[in-house]
PDB file of C-alpha atoms and ligand atoms in Angstrom:
ATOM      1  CA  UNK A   1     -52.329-131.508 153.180  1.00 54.00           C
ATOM      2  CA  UNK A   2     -53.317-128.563 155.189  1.00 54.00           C
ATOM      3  CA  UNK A   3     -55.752-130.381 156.832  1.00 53.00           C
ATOM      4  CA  UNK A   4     -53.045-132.316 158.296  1.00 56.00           C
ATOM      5  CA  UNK A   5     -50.419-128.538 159.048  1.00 57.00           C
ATOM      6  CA  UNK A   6     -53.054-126.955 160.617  1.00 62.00           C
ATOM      7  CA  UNK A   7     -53.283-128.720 164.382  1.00 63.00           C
ATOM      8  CA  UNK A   8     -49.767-128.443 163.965  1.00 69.00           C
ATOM      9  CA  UNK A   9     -49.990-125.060 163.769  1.00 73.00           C
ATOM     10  CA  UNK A  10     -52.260-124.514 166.911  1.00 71.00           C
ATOM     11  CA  UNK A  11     -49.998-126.778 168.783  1.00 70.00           C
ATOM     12  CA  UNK A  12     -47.008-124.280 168.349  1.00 65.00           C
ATOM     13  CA  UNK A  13     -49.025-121.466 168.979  1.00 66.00           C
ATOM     14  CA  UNK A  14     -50.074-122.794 172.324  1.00 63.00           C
ATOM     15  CA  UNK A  15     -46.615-123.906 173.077  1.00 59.00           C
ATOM     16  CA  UNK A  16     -45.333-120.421 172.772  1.00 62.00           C
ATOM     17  CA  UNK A  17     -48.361-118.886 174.438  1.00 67.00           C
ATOM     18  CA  UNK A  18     -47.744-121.653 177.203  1.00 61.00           C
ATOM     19  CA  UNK A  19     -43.702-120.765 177.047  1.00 59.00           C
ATOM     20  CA  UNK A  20     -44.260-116.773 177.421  1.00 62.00           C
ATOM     21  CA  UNK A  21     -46.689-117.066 180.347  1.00 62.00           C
ATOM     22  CA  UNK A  22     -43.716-118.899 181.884  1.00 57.00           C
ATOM     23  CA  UNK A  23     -40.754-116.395 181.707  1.00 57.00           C
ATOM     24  CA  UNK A  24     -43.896-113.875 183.053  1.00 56.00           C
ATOM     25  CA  UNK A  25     -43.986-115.729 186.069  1.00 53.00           C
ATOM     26  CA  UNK A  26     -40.554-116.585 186.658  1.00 51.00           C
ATOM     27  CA  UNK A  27     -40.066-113.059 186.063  1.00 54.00           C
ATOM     28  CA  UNK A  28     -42.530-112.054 188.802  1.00 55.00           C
ATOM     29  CA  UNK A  29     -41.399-114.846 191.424  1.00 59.00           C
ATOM     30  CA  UNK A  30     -37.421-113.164 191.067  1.00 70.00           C
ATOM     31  CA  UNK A  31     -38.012-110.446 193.419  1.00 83.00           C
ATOM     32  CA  UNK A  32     -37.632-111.673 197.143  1.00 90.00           C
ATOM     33  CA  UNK A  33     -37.882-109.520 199.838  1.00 92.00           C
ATOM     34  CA  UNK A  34     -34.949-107.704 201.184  1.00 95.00           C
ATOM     35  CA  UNK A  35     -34.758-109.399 204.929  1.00 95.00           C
ATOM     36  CA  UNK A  36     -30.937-108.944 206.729  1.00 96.00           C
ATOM     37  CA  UNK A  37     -29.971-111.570 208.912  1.00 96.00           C
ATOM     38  CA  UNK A  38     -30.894-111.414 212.415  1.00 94.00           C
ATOM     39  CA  UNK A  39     -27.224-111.088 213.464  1.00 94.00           C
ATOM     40  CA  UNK A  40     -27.098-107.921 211.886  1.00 95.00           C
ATOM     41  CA  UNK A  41     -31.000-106.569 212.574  1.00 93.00           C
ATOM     42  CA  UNK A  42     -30.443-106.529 216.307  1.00 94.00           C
ATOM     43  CA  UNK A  43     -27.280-104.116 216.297  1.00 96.00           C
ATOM     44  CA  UNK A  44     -26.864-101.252 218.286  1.00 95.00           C
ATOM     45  CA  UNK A  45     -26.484 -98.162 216.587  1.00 95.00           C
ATOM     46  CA  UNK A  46     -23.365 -96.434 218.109  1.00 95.00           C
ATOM     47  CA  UNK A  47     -23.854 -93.462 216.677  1.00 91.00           C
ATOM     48  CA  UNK A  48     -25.184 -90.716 218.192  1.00 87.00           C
ATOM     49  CA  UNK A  49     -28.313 -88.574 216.340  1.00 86.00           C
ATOM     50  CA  UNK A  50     -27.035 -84.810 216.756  1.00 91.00           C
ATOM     51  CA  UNK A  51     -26.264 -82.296 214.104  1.00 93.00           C
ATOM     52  CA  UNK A  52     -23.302 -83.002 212.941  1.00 93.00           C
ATOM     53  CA  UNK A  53     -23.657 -87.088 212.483  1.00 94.00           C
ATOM     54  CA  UNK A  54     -26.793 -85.976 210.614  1.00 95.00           C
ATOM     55  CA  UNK A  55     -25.118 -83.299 208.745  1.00 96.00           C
ATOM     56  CA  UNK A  56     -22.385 -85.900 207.906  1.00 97.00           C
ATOM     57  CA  UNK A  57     -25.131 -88.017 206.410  1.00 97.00           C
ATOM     58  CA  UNK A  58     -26.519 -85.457 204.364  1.00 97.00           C
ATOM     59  CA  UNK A  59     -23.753 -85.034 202.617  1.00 98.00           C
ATOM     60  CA  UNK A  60     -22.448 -88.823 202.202  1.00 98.00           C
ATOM     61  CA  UNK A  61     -26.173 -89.682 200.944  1.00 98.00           C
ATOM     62  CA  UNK A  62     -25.933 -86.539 198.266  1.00 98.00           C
ATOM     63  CA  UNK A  63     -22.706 -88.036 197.145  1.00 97.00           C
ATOM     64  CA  UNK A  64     -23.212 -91.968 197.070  1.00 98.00           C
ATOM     65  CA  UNK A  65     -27.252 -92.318 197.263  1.00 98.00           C
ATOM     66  CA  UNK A  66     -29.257 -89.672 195.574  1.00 98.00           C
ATOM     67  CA  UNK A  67     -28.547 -90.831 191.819  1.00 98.00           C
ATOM     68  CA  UNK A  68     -31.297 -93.469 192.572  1.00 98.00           C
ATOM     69  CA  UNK A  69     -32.645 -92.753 195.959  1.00 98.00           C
ATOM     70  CA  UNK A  70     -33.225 -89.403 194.923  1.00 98.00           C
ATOM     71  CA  UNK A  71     -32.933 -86.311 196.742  1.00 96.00           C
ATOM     72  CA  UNK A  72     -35.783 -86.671 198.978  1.00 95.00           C
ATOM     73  CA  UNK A  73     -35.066 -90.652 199.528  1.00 97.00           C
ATOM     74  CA  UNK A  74     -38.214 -91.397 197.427  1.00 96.00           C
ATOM     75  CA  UNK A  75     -36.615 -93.675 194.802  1.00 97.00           C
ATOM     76  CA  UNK A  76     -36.749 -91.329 192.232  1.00 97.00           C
ATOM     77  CA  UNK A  77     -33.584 -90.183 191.220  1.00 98.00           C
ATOM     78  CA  UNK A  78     -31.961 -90.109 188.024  1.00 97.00           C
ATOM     79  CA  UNK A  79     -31.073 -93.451 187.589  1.00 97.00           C
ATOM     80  CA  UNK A  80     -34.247 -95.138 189.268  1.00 97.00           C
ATOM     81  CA  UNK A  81     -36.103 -95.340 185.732  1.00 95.00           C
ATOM     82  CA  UNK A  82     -33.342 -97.778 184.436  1.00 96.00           C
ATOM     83  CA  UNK A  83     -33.173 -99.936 187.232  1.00 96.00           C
ATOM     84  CA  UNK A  84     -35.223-103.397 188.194  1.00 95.00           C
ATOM     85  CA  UNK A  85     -36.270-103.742 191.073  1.00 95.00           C
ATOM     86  CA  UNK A  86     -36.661 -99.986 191.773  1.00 96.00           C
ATOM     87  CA  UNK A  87     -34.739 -98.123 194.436  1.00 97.00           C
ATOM     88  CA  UNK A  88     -36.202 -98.146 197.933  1.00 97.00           C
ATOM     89  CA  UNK A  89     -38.267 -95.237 199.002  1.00 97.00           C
ATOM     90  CA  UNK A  90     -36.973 -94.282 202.102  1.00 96.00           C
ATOM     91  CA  UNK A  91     -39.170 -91.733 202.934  1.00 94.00           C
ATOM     92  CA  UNK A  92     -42.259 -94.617 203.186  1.00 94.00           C
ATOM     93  CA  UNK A  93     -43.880 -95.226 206.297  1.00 92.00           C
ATOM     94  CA  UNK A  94     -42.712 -99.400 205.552  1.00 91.00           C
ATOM     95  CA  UNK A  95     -39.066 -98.399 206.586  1.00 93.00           C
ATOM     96  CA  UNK A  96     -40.278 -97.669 210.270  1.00 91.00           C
ATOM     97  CA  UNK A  97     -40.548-101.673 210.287  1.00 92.00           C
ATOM     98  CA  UNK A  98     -36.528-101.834 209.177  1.00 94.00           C
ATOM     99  CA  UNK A  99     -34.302-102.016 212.504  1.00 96.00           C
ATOM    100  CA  UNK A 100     -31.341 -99.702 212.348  1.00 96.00           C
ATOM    101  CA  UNK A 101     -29.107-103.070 212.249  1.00 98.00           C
ATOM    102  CA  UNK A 102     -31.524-104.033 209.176  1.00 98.00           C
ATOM    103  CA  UNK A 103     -30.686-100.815 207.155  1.00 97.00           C
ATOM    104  CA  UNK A 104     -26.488-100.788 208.312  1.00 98.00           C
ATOM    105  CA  UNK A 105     -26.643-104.270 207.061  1.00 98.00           C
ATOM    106  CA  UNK A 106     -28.182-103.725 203.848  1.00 98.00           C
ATOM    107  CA  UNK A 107     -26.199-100.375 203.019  1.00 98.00           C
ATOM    108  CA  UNK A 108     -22.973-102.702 204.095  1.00 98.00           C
ATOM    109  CA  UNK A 109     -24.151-105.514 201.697  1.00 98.00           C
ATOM    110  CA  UNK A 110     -25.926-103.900 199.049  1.00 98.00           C
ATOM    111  CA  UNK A 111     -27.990-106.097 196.521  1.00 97.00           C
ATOM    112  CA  UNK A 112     -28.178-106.109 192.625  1.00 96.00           C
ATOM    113  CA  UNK A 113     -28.520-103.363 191.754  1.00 97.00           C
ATOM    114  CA  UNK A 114     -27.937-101.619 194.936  1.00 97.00           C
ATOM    115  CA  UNK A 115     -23.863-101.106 195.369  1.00 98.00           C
ATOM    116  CA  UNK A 116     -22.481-102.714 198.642  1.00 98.00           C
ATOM    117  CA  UNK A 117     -20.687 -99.506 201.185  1.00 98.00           C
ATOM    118  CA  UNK A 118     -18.686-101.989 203.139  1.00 98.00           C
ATOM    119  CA  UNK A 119     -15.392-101.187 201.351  1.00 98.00           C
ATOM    120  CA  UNK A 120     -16.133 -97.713 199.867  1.00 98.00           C
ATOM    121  CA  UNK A 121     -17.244 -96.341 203.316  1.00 98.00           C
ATOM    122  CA  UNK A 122     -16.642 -96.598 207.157  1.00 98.00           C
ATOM    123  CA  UNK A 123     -19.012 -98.171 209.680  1.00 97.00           C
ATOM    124  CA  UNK A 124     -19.145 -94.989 211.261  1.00 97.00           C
ATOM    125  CA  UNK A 125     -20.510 -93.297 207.812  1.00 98.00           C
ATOM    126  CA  UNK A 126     -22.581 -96.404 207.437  1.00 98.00           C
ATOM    127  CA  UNK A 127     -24.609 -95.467 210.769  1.00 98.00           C
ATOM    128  CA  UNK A 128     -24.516 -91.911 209.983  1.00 97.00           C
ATOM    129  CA  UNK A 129     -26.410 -92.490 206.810  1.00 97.00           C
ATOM    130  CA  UNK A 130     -28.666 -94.893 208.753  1.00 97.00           C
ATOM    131  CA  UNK A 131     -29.337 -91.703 211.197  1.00 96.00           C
ATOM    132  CA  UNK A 132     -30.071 -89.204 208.360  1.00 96.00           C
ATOM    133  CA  UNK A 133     -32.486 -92.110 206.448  1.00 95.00           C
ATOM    134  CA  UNK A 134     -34.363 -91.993 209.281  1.00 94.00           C
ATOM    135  CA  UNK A 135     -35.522 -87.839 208.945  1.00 94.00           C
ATOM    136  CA  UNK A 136     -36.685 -88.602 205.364  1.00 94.00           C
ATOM    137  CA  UNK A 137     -38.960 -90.676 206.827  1.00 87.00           C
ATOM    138  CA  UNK A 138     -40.558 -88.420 209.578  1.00 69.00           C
ATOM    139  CA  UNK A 139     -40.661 -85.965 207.167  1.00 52.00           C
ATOM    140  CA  UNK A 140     -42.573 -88.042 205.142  1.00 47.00           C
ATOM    141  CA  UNK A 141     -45.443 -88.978 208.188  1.00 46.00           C
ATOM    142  CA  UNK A 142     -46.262 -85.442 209.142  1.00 44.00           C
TER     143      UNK A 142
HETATM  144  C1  HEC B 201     -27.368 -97.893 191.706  1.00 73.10           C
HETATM  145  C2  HEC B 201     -28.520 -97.429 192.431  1.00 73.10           C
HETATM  146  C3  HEC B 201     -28.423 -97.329 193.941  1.00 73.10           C
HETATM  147  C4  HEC B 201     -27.539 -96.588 194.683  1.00 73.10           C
HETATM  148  C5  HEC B 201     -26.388 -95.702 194.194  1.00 73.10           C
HETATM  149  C6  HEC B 201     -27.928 -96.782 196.059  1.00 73.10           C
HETATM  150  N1  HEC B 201     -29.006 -97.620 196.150  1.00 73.10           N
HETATM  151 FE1  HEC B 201     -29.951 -98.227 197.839  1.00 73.10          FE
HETATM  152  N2  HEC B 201     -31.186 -99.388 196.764  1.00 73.10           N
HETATM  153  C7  HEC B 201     -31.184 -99.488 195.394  1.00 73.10           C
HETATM  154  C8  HEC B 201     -32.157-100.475 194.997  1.00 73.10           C
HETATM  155  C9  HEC B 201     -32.467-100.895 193.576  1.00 73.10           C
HETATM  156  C10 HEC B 201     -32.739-100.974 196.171  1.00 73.10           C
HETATM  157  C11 HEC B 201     -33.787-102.072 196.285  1.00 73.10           C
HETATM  158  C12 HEC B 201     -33.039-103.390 196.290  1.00 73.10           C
HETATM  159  C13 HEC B 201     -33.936-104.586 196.540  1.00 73.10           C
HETATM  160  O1  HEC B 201     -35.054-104.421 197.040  1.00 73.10           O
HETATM  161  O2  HEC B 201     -33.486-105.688 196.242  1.00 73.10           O
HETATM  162  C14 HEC B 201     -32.104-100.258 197.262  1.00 73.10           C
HETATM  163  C15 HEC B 201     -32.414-100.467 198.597  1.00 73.10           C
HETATM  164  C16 HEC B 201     -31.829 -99.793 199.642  1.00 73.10           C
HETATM  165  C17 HEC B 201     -32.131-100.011 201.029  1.00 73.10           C
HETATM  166  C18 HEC B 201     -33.116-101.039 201.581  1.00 73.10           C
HETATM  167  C19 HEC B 201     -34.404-100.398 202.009  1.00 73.10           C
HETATM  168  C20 HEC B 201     -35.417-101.411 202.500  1.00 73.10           C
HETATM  169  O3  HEC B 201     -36.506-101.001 202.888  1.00 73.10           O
HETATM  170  O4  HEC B 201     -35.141-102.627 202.487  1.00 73.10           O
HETATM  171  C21 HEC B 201     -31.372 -99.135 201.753  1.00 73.10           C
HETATM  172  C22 HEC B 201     -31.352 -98.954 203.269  1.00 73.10           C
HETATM  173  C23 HEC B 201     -30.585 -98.384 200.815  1.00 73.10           C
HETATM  174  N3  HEC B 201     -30.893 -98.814 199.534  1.00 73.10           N
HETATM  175  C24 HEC B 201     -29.700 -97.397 201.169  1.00 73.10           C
HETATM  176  C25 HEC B 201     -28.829 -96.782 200.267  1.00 73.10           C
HETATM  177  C26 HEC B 201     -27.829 -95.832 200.664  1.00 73.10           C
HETATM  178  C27 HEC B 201     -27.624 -95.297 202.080  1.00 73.10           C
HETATM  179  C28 HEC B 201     -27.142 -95.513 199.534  1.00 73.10           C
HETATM  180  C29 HEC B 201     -25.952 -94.569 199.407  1.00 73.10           C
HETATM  181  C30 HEC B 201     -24.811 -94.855 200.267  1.00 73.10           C
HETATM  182  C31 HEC B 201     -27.728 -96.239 198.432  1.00 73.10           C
HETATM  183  N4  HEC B 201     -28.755 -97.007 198.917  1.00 73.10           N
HETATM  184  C32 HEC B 201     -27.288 -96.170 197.126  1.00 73.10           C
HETATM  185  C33 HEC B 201     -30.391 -98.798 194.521  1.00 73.10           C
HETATM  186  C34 HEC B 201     -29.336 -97.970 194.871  1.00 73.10           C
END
């Protein structure tokens, strides 16, 4: 009688092997890169890049965007550890490749678990935070 449970038995074990190396993949092939429509990639930032739009910035991206961006914009801020996929690190040399439209759009939009800023905050706050992005990210080439 075992003679006759025991193939049985490998059969289930491969099944579940066979099963779990699914959900890996389909866990892996989830993430797809963050691309904004071209509509919204080739807009002109209106705002301009003095002191005061970047000091605005500052302070809007302490407020709304350091709990998981972090303080320096390196994805590392409190709630970063909890969160799949991680927060953006905007102080890598990869965000040099984002348009200004590109980054406005996806600060607008937002995308699980990143919040969408289209309701809680102006266009003109949305650009300034686009403006003071951009310094973490020289500061992060020198
Ligand atoms: C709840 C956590 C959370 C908060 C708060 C948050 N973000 Fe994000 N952000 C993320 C995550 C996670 C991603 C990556 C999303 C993805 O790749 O799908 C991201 C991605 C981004 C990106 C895209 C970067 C790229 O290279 O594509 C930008 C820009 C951005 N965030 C800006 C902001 C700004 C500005 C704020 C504050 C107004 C903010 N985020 C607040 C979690 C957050």
């Amino acid at each position: 009688m075992n003679n006759q449970s025991f193939p049985h038995k490998n059969a289930i074990i491969f099944l579940s092997a066979f099963l779990m190396s699914l959900s890996v993949v389909k866990v892996k092939a989830q993430y797809k890169p963050w691309v904004a429509p071209k509509e919204y990639a080739g807009l002109k930032n209106p705002s301009s890049n003095d002191p005061s739009t970047l000091k605005d910035g500052k302070t809007l991206y302490t407020s709304y965007c350091t709990p998981c961006h972090g303080d320096k914009g390196k994805g590392d801020g409190v709630a970063a550890a909890a969160l799949n996929p991680k927060p953006a690190d905007h102080s890598s040399p990869n965000m040099l490749n984002e348009s200004d439209g590109s980054l406005f759009y996806k600060i607008s939009e937002g995308r699980t678990p990143m919040p969408q800023y289209k309701a809680a905050l102006t266009e003109k706050q949305r650009w300034e935070l686009v403006n003071y992005i951009r310094t973490l990210c020289k500061t992060q080439k020198k």
